[in-house]
Amino acid sequence: MSEQRNTPDFSAASVLVIGDVMLDRNWQGDTQRISPEAPVPVVNISRQEARAGGAANVAMNLAALGAKVALCGLVGDDEAGGQLRAIIRQQGITDLMKNCPADTITKLRVLSRHQQLMRLDFEAKDYARYAELLAAPFEKAVDEADVVVFSDYGKGALADVSRLIAKAKQAGKLVLLDPKGSDYARYRGADIITPNRSELALATGNADEAHLLANTRRLLDDCGIQAVLLTLSEKGMRYVAAQTEHYLAAQAREVYDVTGAGDTVIATLAAALAIKTPLPQALEYANAAAGVVVGKLGTSTLSPEELRAALEPPRARSHGVVDKESLKRLIARARTRGQKIVMTNGCFDILHAGHVTYLAEAKALGDRLIVAVNTDESVRRLKGESRPANNLHSRAAVLAALQSVDWVVVFEEDTPAQLIEELMPDILVKGGDNRVEDIPGAQAVLAKGGEVKIMSYVDGFSTTKTLSKYQKEQ
């Protein structure tokens, strides 16, 4: 009942990632006072987590999409390096990282209430001295890859990037590269580079929007690069090649954190191109992926299900009649944004003011409202052969048109208990004089830590009375 776009099976993709790997550590806690020692907040740390960062985050994004991934990078023979190796191996990524005498690059972020208060960086300045250690594992793995991704964070692992790109091109591989610094001539031979606006301005010497296209094409020509995919944060993306240009509008509704978004863009693009996806469609995938991860906190990945949901038409993502499997994906996407899911159900045979008020009040309890509707057959079993007065298509369409209703889903059983258990809303709502213990699905929701609310219908409205009055008048 909903329009849906399929995403490909990325398991056929094989990608080699090489670049600056790092460990991202997030310490989170509540802040309620200022330190008596200095004018700084006191954070009571309650949660610590570690994630793969830099080139390792690119690899994690590829693995999350289902691609086969190998990762080259430099790590120290230290606790952080061991933790980073454990993280990537757990995701099935082939570990081609090499130990070096320098410490593993580590970024420690202190956060409170989803706000970053401070970042502490632990890194040496001499990683370039050890870049030659990556040549052997790279040359051994490049033949097995469909696409090679270079992730340059300017830390030194890609000091020999020109030679490595030449090796990849000699092997006939497509090369994608996330650049750093102002010298793009060292990236000669790359097929697509993915700078953001400030990075491109540094390389071209000019951030003027009016001259962006001309400056970008001049850069490509001067540096021997085939194309640029310019990421523009909340303004979307712009693909520029010698003879073509394509703009993609941003899809994110709320931007919480752009950390690692560029990693997700290049990973999704690489996975798509590795399985021969046409370039326009691959760009669309990358843009949709960016719209998902900027709604998450810190370096993040996305699943194929989240990408599929992001590719659905805007109305299907936010409002309308959906099937159960599509709804599961939409719920998962909503929850990644911290949204609370409310659900109710009924026949809704003749929609009246009582229903409208009830649904508006239900929606006010959370962020997304699901209305589960009985099929015509189940209505007849419950209400008699003369019902429903309006068929399923009409009832669902009218409900979906209400501003308070996000998604309408159909169930065939006499009760929605099974559907509720599968969708597991945060709040289950029912109207009238029901008791919680008698509401189908209520116990399952409560067992998962959810809530069950009983709300009163507006007096003076009844579908049965309305139909009875109409029949008498006839």
Coordinates of C-alpha atoms in Angstrom, one line a residue:
M1 CA 0.0 0.0 0.0
S2 CA 3.1 2.3 0.1
E3 CA 5.6 3.3 -2.5
Q4 CA 9.0 1.8 -1.6
R5 CA 12.4 1.9 -3.3
N6 CA 14.6 -1.1 -3.0
T7 CA 18.3 -0.8 -2.1
P8 CA 20.8 -3.3 -3.6
D9 CA 22.5 -6.1 -1.9
F10 CA 25.8 -4.7 -0.9
S11 CA 27.2 -8.1 0.1
A12 CA 28.7 -8.4 -3.4
A13 CA 30.8 -5.3 -2.8
S14 CA 34.5 -5.6 -1.9
V15 CA 36.2 -2.4 -0.7
L16 CA 39.7 -1.6 0.5
V17 CA 40.0 1.3 2.9
I18 CA 43.3 2.9 3.7
G19 CA 44.1 6.1 5.7
D20 CA 44.3 7.6 9.1
V21 CA 42.6 5.4 11.7
M22 CA 41.7 6.6 15.2
L23 CA 39.7 5.7 18.2
D24 CA 36.8 7.9 19.3
R25 CA 35.9 7.9 22.9
N26 CA 32.8 9.5 24.3
W27 CA 32.3 10.2 28.0
Q28 CA 28.8 11.3 28.8
G29 CA 27.1 12.5 32.0
D30 CA 24.8 15.0 33.7
T31 CA 25.9 18.6 34.4
Q32 CA 24.2 20.5 37.3
R33 CA 26.9 22.8 38.7
I34 CA 30.0 24.9 38.0
S35 CA 33.3 23.8 39.4
P36 CA 34.4 25.9 42.5
E37 CA 38.0 25.6 41.2
A38 CA 37.4 27.3 37.8
P39 CA 34.5 28.6 35.7
V40 CA 33.8 25.2 34.0
P41 CA 31.0 22.7 34.3
V42 CA 31.3 19.6 36.4
V43 CA 30.3 16.5 34.5
N44 CA 29.3 13.4 36.4
I45 CA 30.4 10.7 33.9
S46 CA 27.8 7.9 33.8
R47 CA 28.5 6.4 30.4
Q48 CA 31.7 5.7 28.5
E49 CA 31.8 4.3 24.9
A50 CA 34.4 3.8 22.2
R51 CA 33.9 3.8 18.5
A52 CA 36.1 3.5 15.4
G53 CA 37.0 6.8 13.9
G54 CA 38.6 8.3 10.8
A55 CA 39.3 5.7 8.1
A56 CA 38.2 3.0 10.5
N57 CA 34.7 4.7 10.6
V58 CA 34.6 4.5 6.8
A59 CA 35.2 0.8 7.1
M60 CA 32.6 0.4 9.8
N61 CA 30.0 2.1 7.6
L62 CA 30.8 -0.2 4.7
A63 CA 30.5 -3.3 7.0
A64 CA 27.2 -2.0 8.4
L65 CA 25.9 -1.9 4.8
G66 CA 27.0 -5.5 4.3
A67 CA 30.0 -5.0 2.1
K68 CA 33.3 -7.0 2.4
V69 CA 35.9 -4.6 3.8
A70 CA 39.6 -4.6 4.4
L71 CA 41.3 -1.8 6.4
C72 CA 44.9 -0.5 6.3
G73 CA 46.1 2.1 8.8
L74 CA 48.7 2.8 11.5
V75 CA 48.0 2.0 15.2
G76 CA 50.2 2.0 18.2
D77 CA 51.1 -1.0 20.2
D78 CA 48.9 0.2 23.0
E79 CA 45.5 -0.3 24.8
A80 CA 43.7 2.1 22.4
G81 CA 45.1 0.2 19.3
G82 CA 44.0 -3.1 20.8
Q83 CA 40.5 -1.7 21.4
L84 CA 40.3 -0.3 17.9
R85 CA 41.3 -3.7 16.4
A86 CA 38.7 -5.5 18.6
I87 CA 36.0 -3.1 17.4
I88 CA 36.6 -3.6 13.6
R89 CA 37.2 -7.3 13.9
Q90 CA 33.9 -7.7 15.7
Q91 CA 32.2 -6.3 12.5
G92 CA 34.0 -8.7 10.2
I93 CA 36.4 -6.2 8.8
T94 CA 39.7 -7.7 7.6
D95 CA 42.4 -6.1 9.8
L96 CA 45.4 -5.0 7.7
M97 CA 46.5 -2.3 10.2
K98 CA 50.2 -2.1 11.1
N99 CA 51.6 -1.4 14.5
C100 CA 54.0 1.6 14.7
P101 CA 56.1 3.2 17.5
A102 CA 53.7 6.1 17.8
D103 CA 50.6 6.0 20.0
T104 CA 47.2 5.3 18.5
I105 CA 45.3 8.5 17.6
T106 CA 42.6 9.0 20.1
K107 CA 39.9 11.6 20.4
L108 CA 38.1 11.9 23.7
R109 CA 34.8 13.9 23.7
V110 CA 33.1 15.0 27.0
L111 CA 29.3 15.4 26.5
S112 CA 26.4 16.4 28.5
R113 CA 22.7 16.4 27.4
H114 CA 23.8 15.7 23.8
Q115 CA 26.1 18.7 23.8
Q116 CA 29.9 18.4 23.3
L117 CA 31.7 20.3 26.1
M118 CA 35.3 19.5 25.3
R119 CA 37.4 17.4 23.0
L120 CA 40.8 16.0 24.0
D121 CA 43.2 14.8 21.3
F122 CA 45.9 12.3 21.9
E123 CA 48.2 12.0 18.9
A124 CA 51.8 12.2 17.8
K125 CA 53.2 14.3 15.0
D126 CA 55.4 11.8 13.2
Y127 CA 53.0 9.2 11.7
A128 CA 54.3 10.0 8.2
R129 CA 57.6 8.4 9.2
Y130 CA 55.8 5.0 9.3
A131 CA 53.6 5.4 6.2
E132 CA 55.8 3.0 4.3
L133 CA 54.6 0.2 6.6
L134 CA 51.2 0.3 4.7
A135 CA 52.7 -0.4 1.2
A136 CA 53.0 -4.1 1.6
P137 CA 49.5 -4.9 3.0
F138 CA 48.0 -2.4 0.5
E139 CA 49.6 -4.0 -2.5
K140 CA 48.6 -7.5 -1.3
A141 CA 44.9 -6.5 -0.9
V142 CA 44.3 -4.1 -3.8
D143 CA 43.7 -6.8 -6.4
E144 CA 40.8 -8.3 -4.3
A145 CA 38.9 -5.0 -4.1
D146 CA 36.4 -3.5 -6.4
V147 CA 36.9 0.0 -5.1
V148 CA 39.7 1.6 -3.1
V149 CA 38.8 4.4 -0.6
F150 CA 41.5 6.7 0.7
S151 CA 40.5 8.5 3.9
D152 CA 43.0 11.3 4.5
Y153 CA 42.7 13.1 7.9
G154 CA 46.1 14.8 7.5
K155 CA 47.8 12.7 10.2
G156 CA 50.5 11.1 8.0
A157 CA 49.3 7.6 7.2
L158 CA 48.8 8.7 3.5
A159 CA 52.2 10.4 3.1
D160 CA 52.8 8.2 0.1
V161 CA 49.2 8.6 -1.3
S162 CA 50.4 9.5 -4.8
R163 CA 52.2 6.2 -5.2
L164 CA 49.3 4.2 -3.7
I165 CA 46.8 5.8 -6.0
A166 CA 49.0 4.9 -9.0
K167 CA 49.1 1.3 -7.7
A168 CA 45.3 1.2 -7.5
K169 CA 44.9 2.6 -10.9
Q170 CA 47.4 0.2 -12.4
A171 CA 45.3 -2.6 -10.9
G172 CA 42.2 -1.1 -12.7
K173 CA 40.4 0.0 -9.5
L174 CA 38.0 2.8 -9.0
V175 CA 39.5 5.3 -6.5
L176 CA 37.5 7.4 -4.1
L177 CA 39.2 9.8 -1.8
D178 CA 38.3 12.1 1.1
P179 CA 41.0 14.8 1.0
K180 CA 42.8 17.0 3.4
G181 CA 45.0 20.1 3.1
S182 CA 45.5 22.4 0.1
D183 CA 47.7 20.3 -2.1
Y184 CA 45.3 18.2 -4.2
A185 CA 47.9 17.5 -6.8
R186 CA 49.0 14.6 -4.6
Y187 CA 45.7 13.0 -5.3
R188 CA 46.3 12.8 -9.1
G189 CA 44.5 9.9 -10.6
A190 CA 41.6 9.7 -8.2
D191 CA 38.2 9.2 -9.7
I192 CA 36.1 11.1 -7.1
I193 CA 37.1 13.2 -4.2
T194 CA 34.7 14.2 -1.4
P195 CA 35.7 17.5 0.2
N196 CA 33.4 19.7 2.2
R197 CA 33.0 23.4 1.3
S198 CA 35.8 24.6 3.6
E199 CA 38.2 22.0 2.4
L200 CA 37.5 22.8 -1.2
A201 CA 37.9 26.5 -0.5
L202 CA 41.3 25.8 1.0
A203 CA 42.4 23.9 -2.1
T204 CA 41.0 26.5 -4.6
G205 CA 41.8 29.6 -2.6
N206 CA 38.3 30.9 -3.1
A207 CA 35.1 30.1 -1.3
D208 CA 33.0 32.4 -3.5
E209 CA 29.7 30.7 -4.4
A210 CA 29.5 32.5 -7.8
H211 CA 32.8 31.0 -8.9
L212 CA 32.5 27.6 -7.2
L213 CA 31.8 25.6 -10.4
A214 CA 34.6 27.3 -12.5
N215 CA 37.1 27.0 -9.6
T216 CA 36.2 23.3 -9.0
R217 CA 36.6 22.4 -12.7
R218 CA 39.9 24.2 -12.8
L219 CA 41.1 22.3 -9.8
L220 CA 40.1 19.0 -11.4
D221 CA 42.0 19.9 -14.6
D222 CA 45.1 21.1 -12.8
C223 CA 45.3 18.1 -10.4
G224 CA 44.3 15.3 -12.8
I225 CA 41.2 14.3 -10.8
Q226 CA 38.0 13.1 -12.5
A227 CA 35.2 14.5 -10.3
V228 CA 34.3 16.2 -7.0
L229 CA 31.4 15.3 -4.8
L230 CA 31.2 18.4 -2.6
T231 CA 29.4 17.9 0.7
L232 CA 27.5 21.1 1.8
S233 CA 26.1 20.0 5.2
E234 CA 22.5 21.3 5.5
K235 CA 22.6 22.4 1.8
G236 CA 23.1 18.9 0.4
M237 CA 25.7 17.8 -2.1
R238 CA 27.0 18.9 -5.5
Y239 CA 28.7 16.6 -8.0
V240 CA 31.0 18.3 -10.5
A241 CA 32.9 16.7 -13.3
A242 CA 34.4 18.1 -16.5
Q243 CA 31.2 17.9 -18.5
T244 CA 28.5 17.3 -15.9
E245 CA 27.1 18.8 -12.7
H246 CA 24.4 17.4 -10.4
Y247 CA 22.9 18.9 -7.2
L248 CA 21.3 16.9 -4.5
A249 CA 19.2 18.6 -1.8
A250 CA 19.8 17.7 1.8
Q251 CA 17.4 15.2 3.3
A252 CA 18.1 15.6 7.1
R253 CA 15.2 17.2 9.0
E254 CA 17.2 17.8 12.2
V255 CA 21.0 18.0 12.3
Y256 CA 22.3 16.8 15.7
D257 CA 26.0 16.1 14.8
V258 CA 27.9 16.1 11.6
T259 CA 30.8 14.1 13.1
G260 CA 31.7 11.3 10.6
A261 CA 29.1 12.3 8.1
G262 CA 31.7 12.5 5.4
D263 CA 32.8 9.0 6.2
T264 CA 29.3 7.7 5.7
V265 CA 29.0 9.5 2.4
I266 CA 32.1 8.1 0.9
A267 CA 31.4 4.6 2.3
T268 CA 27.9 4.5 0.8
L269 CA 29.1 5.8 -2.5
A270 CA 31.9 3.2 -2.6
A271 CA 29.6 0.3 -1.8
A272 CA 27.2 1.3 -4.5
L273 CA 29.8 1.8 -7.2
A274 CA 31.5 -1.4 -6.2
I275 CA 28.4 -3.3 -7.4
K276 CA 28.1 -1.3 -10.6
T277 CA 25.2 1.0 -9.4
P278 CA 24.8 3.8 -12.0
L279 CA 26.4 7.0 -10.7
P280 CA 23.2 9.1 -10.4
Q281 CA 21.7 6.4 -8.2
A282 CA 24.9 5.9 -6.2
L283 CA 24.9 9.6 -5.5
E284 CA 21.3 9.5 -4.3
Y285 CA 22.2 6.7 -1.9
A286 CA 25.1 8.7 -0.5
N287 CA 23.0 11.7 0.0
A288 CA 20.2 9.8 1.7
A289 CA 22.8 8.1 4.0
A290 CA 24.2 11.5 5.1
G291 CA 20.7 12.6 6.0
V292 CA 20.4 9.7 8.4
V293 CA 23.7 9.9 10.2
V294 CA 23.7 13.6 10.9
G295 CA 20.6 12.9 13.0
K296 CA 22.7 10.7 15.3
L297 CA 25.2 11.6 17.9
G298 CA 29.0 11.1 17.2
T299 CA 30.5 8.9 14.6
S300 CA 27.8 6.6 13.3
T301 CA 26.9 4.0 10.8
L302 CA 23.6 3.2 9.1
S303 CA 21.9 -0.1 8.2
P304 CA 20.5 -1.1 4.9
E305 CA 17.0 -0.8 6.5
E306 CA 17.7 2.8 7.5
L307 CA 19.0 3.6 4.0
R308 CA 15.9 2.0 2.4
A309 CA 13.6 4.1 4.7
A310 CA 15.5 7.3 3.8
L311 CA 15.1 6.6 0.1
E312 CA 11.3 6.4 0.4
P313 CA 9.4 9.4 -0.9
P314 CA 9.1 12.2 1.7
R315 CA 5.4 11.6 2.3
A316 CA 5.9 7.9 2.8
R317 CA 8.6 8.6 5.4
S318 CA 6.4 11.0 7.4
H319 CA 2.8 10.3 6.8
G320 CA 0.5 7.8 5.1
V321 CA -0.7 4.2 4.8
V322 CA 2.1 1.7 5.1
D323 CA 2.6 -2.1 5.3
K324 CA 3.9 -3.7 8.4
E325 CA 7.5 -4.3 7.2
S326 CA 7.8 -0.7 5.9
L327 CA 6.4 0.5 9.2
K328 CA 9.1 -1.4 11.2
R329 CA 11.8 0.4 9.2
L330 CA 10.1 3.8 9.7
I331 CA 9.9 3.2 13.5
A332 CA 13.5 2.2 13.6
R333 CA 14.4 5.4 11.8
A334 CA 12.3 7.5 14.1
R335 CA 13.9 5.9 17.2
T336 CA 17.4 6.7 15.9
R337 CA 16.3 10.4 16.3
G338 CA 15.0 9.8 19.8
Q339 CA 11.4 10.0 18.9
K340 CA 8.6 8.4 21.0
I341 CA 6.2 6.1 19.3
V342 CA 2.5 6.1 20.2
M343 CA 0.0 3.5 18.9
T344 CA -3.8 3.0 19.0
N345 CA -6.2 0.9 17.1
G346 CA -9.8 0.6 16.0
C347 CA -12.3 0.1 13.2
F348 CA -12.8 3.9 12.7
D349 CA -15.8 3.1 10.5
I350 CA -17.3 6.6 10.4
L351 CA -14.7 9.2 11.5
H352 CA -16.4 11.8 13.8
A353 CA -15.3 14.7 16.0
G354 CA -14.8 12.3 19.0
H355 CA -12.3 10.3 17.0
V356 CA -10.4 13.4 15.8
T357 CA -10.1 14.8 19.3
Y358 CA -9.0 11.4 20.7
L359 CA -6.3 10.9 18.0
A360 CA -5.0 14.5 18.5
E361 CA -4.7 13.8 22.3
A362 CA -3.0 10.5 21.6
K363 CA -0.4 12.2 19.3
A364 CA 0.3 14.8 22.0
L365 CA 1.7 12.0 24.2
G366 CA 4.7 11.4 21.9
D367 CA 6.3 12.2 18.5
R368 CA 4.8 9.6 16.1
L369 CA 1.3 8.2 16.1
I370 CA 0.4 4.8 14.5
V371 CA -3.2 3.9 14.0
A372 CA -3.9 0.2 13.4
V373 CA -7.1 -0.4 11.5
N374 CA -9.2 -3.6 11.2
T375 CA -9.7 -5.2 7.8
D376 CA -13.3 -5.3 6.5
E377 CA -13.5 -9.0 7.3
S378 CA -12.5 -8.5 10.9
V379 CA -14.9 -5.6 11.3
R380 CA -17.7 -7.9 10.1
R381 CA -16.7 -10.6 12.6
L382 CA -16.7 -8.0 15.4
K383 CA -19.6 -5.7 14.4
G384 CA -21.9 -7.9 12.2
E385 CA -22.5 -8.4 8.5
S386 CA -23.8 -4.8 8.0
R387 CA -20.5 -3.3 8.9
P388 CA -18.3 -1.6 8.0
A389 CA -20.2 1.2 6.4
N390 CA -17.0 2.3 4.7
N391 CA -14.5 -0.1 3.2
L392 CA -10.9 -0.4 4.3
H393 CA -9.4 1.8 1.6
S394 CA -11.7 4.7 2.5
R395 CA -11.2 4.3 6.3
A396 CA -7.4 4.2 6.0
A397 CA -7.3 7.1 3.6
V398 CA -9.3 9.4 5.8
L399 CA -7.2 8.5 8.9
A400 CA -4.0 9.1 7.0
A401 CA -5.2 12.6 6.0
L402 CA -5.4 13.7 9.6
Q403 CA -2.6 15.9 10.8
S404 CA -2.3 14.0 14.1
V405 CA -1.8 10.6 12.4
D406 CA 1.7 9.7 11.1
W407 CA 1.1 6.1 9.9
V408 CA -1.9 3.9 9.3
V409 CA -1.3 0.1 9.2
V410 CA -3.8 -2.7 8.6
F411 CA -4.3 -5.9 10.7
E412 CA -6.4 -8.9 9.8
E413 CA -6.8 -10.5 13.2
D414 CA -9.7 -9.7 15.5
T415 CA -7.3 -8.0 17.9
P416 CA -4.0 -6.1 17.2
A417 CA -2.1 -8.0 19.9
Q418 CA 0.3 -9.7 17.6
L419 CA 1.0 -6.5 15.6
I420 CA 1.5 -4.5 18.8
E421 CA 4.1 -7.1 20.0
E422 CA 5.9 -6.8 16.7
L423 CA 6.0 -3.0 16.6
M424 CA 6.3 -2.5 20.3
P425 CA 5.3 1.2 20.7
D426 CA 6.5 3.3 23.6
I427 CA 2.9 4.2 24.5
L428 CA -0.2 2.2 23.8
V429 CA -3.4 4.2 23.9
K430 CA -7.0 3.0 24.1
G431 CA -10.2 5.0 24.6
G432 CA -13.4 4.4 26.5
D433 CA -13.9 2.4 29.7
N434 CA -11.3 -0.2 29.0
R435 CA -9.2 -1.7 31.7
V436 CA -5.4 -2.0 31.1
E437 CA -5.5 -5.8 31.8
D438 CA -8.1 -6.3 29.1
I439 CA -6.4 -4.3 26.3
P440 CA -4.8 -6.5 23.7
G441 CA -1.0 -6.1 23.6
A442 CA -0.9 -4.0 26.8
Q443 CA 1.0 -6.6 28.9
A444 CA 3.7 -6.9 26.2
V445 CA 4.2 -3.2 26.1
L446 CA 4.4 -2.9 29.9
A447 CA 6.8 -5.8 30.1
K448 CA 9.2 -3.9 27.7
G449 CA 9.0 -0.8 29.9
G450 CA 6.4 1.0 27.9
E451 CA 3.2 2.8 29.0
V452 CA -0.5 2.1 28.5
K453 CA -2.9 5.0 28.6
I454 CA -6.7 5.0 28.7
M455 CA -8.3 8.1 27.3
S456 CA -11.9 9.2 27.3
Y457 CA -13.8 9.6 24.1
V458 CA -15.6 13.0 23.6
D459 CA -19.2 12.6 24.9
G460 CA -22.1 12.6 22.4
F461 CA -20.3 10.8 19.5
S462 CA -20.8 7.1 18.6
T463 CA -20.4 5.3 15.3
T464 CA -23.1 2.9 16.2
K465 CA -25.6 5.6 17.1
T466 CA -24.7 7.6 14.0
L467 CA -25.4 4.6 11.8
S468 CA -28.6 3.8 13.6
K469 CA -29.9 7.3 13.2
Y470 CA -29.1 7.3 9.5
Q471 CA -30.8 3.9 9.0
K472 CA -34.0 5.2 10.8
E473 CA -34.1 8.3 8.6
Q474 CA -33.9 6.1 5.5

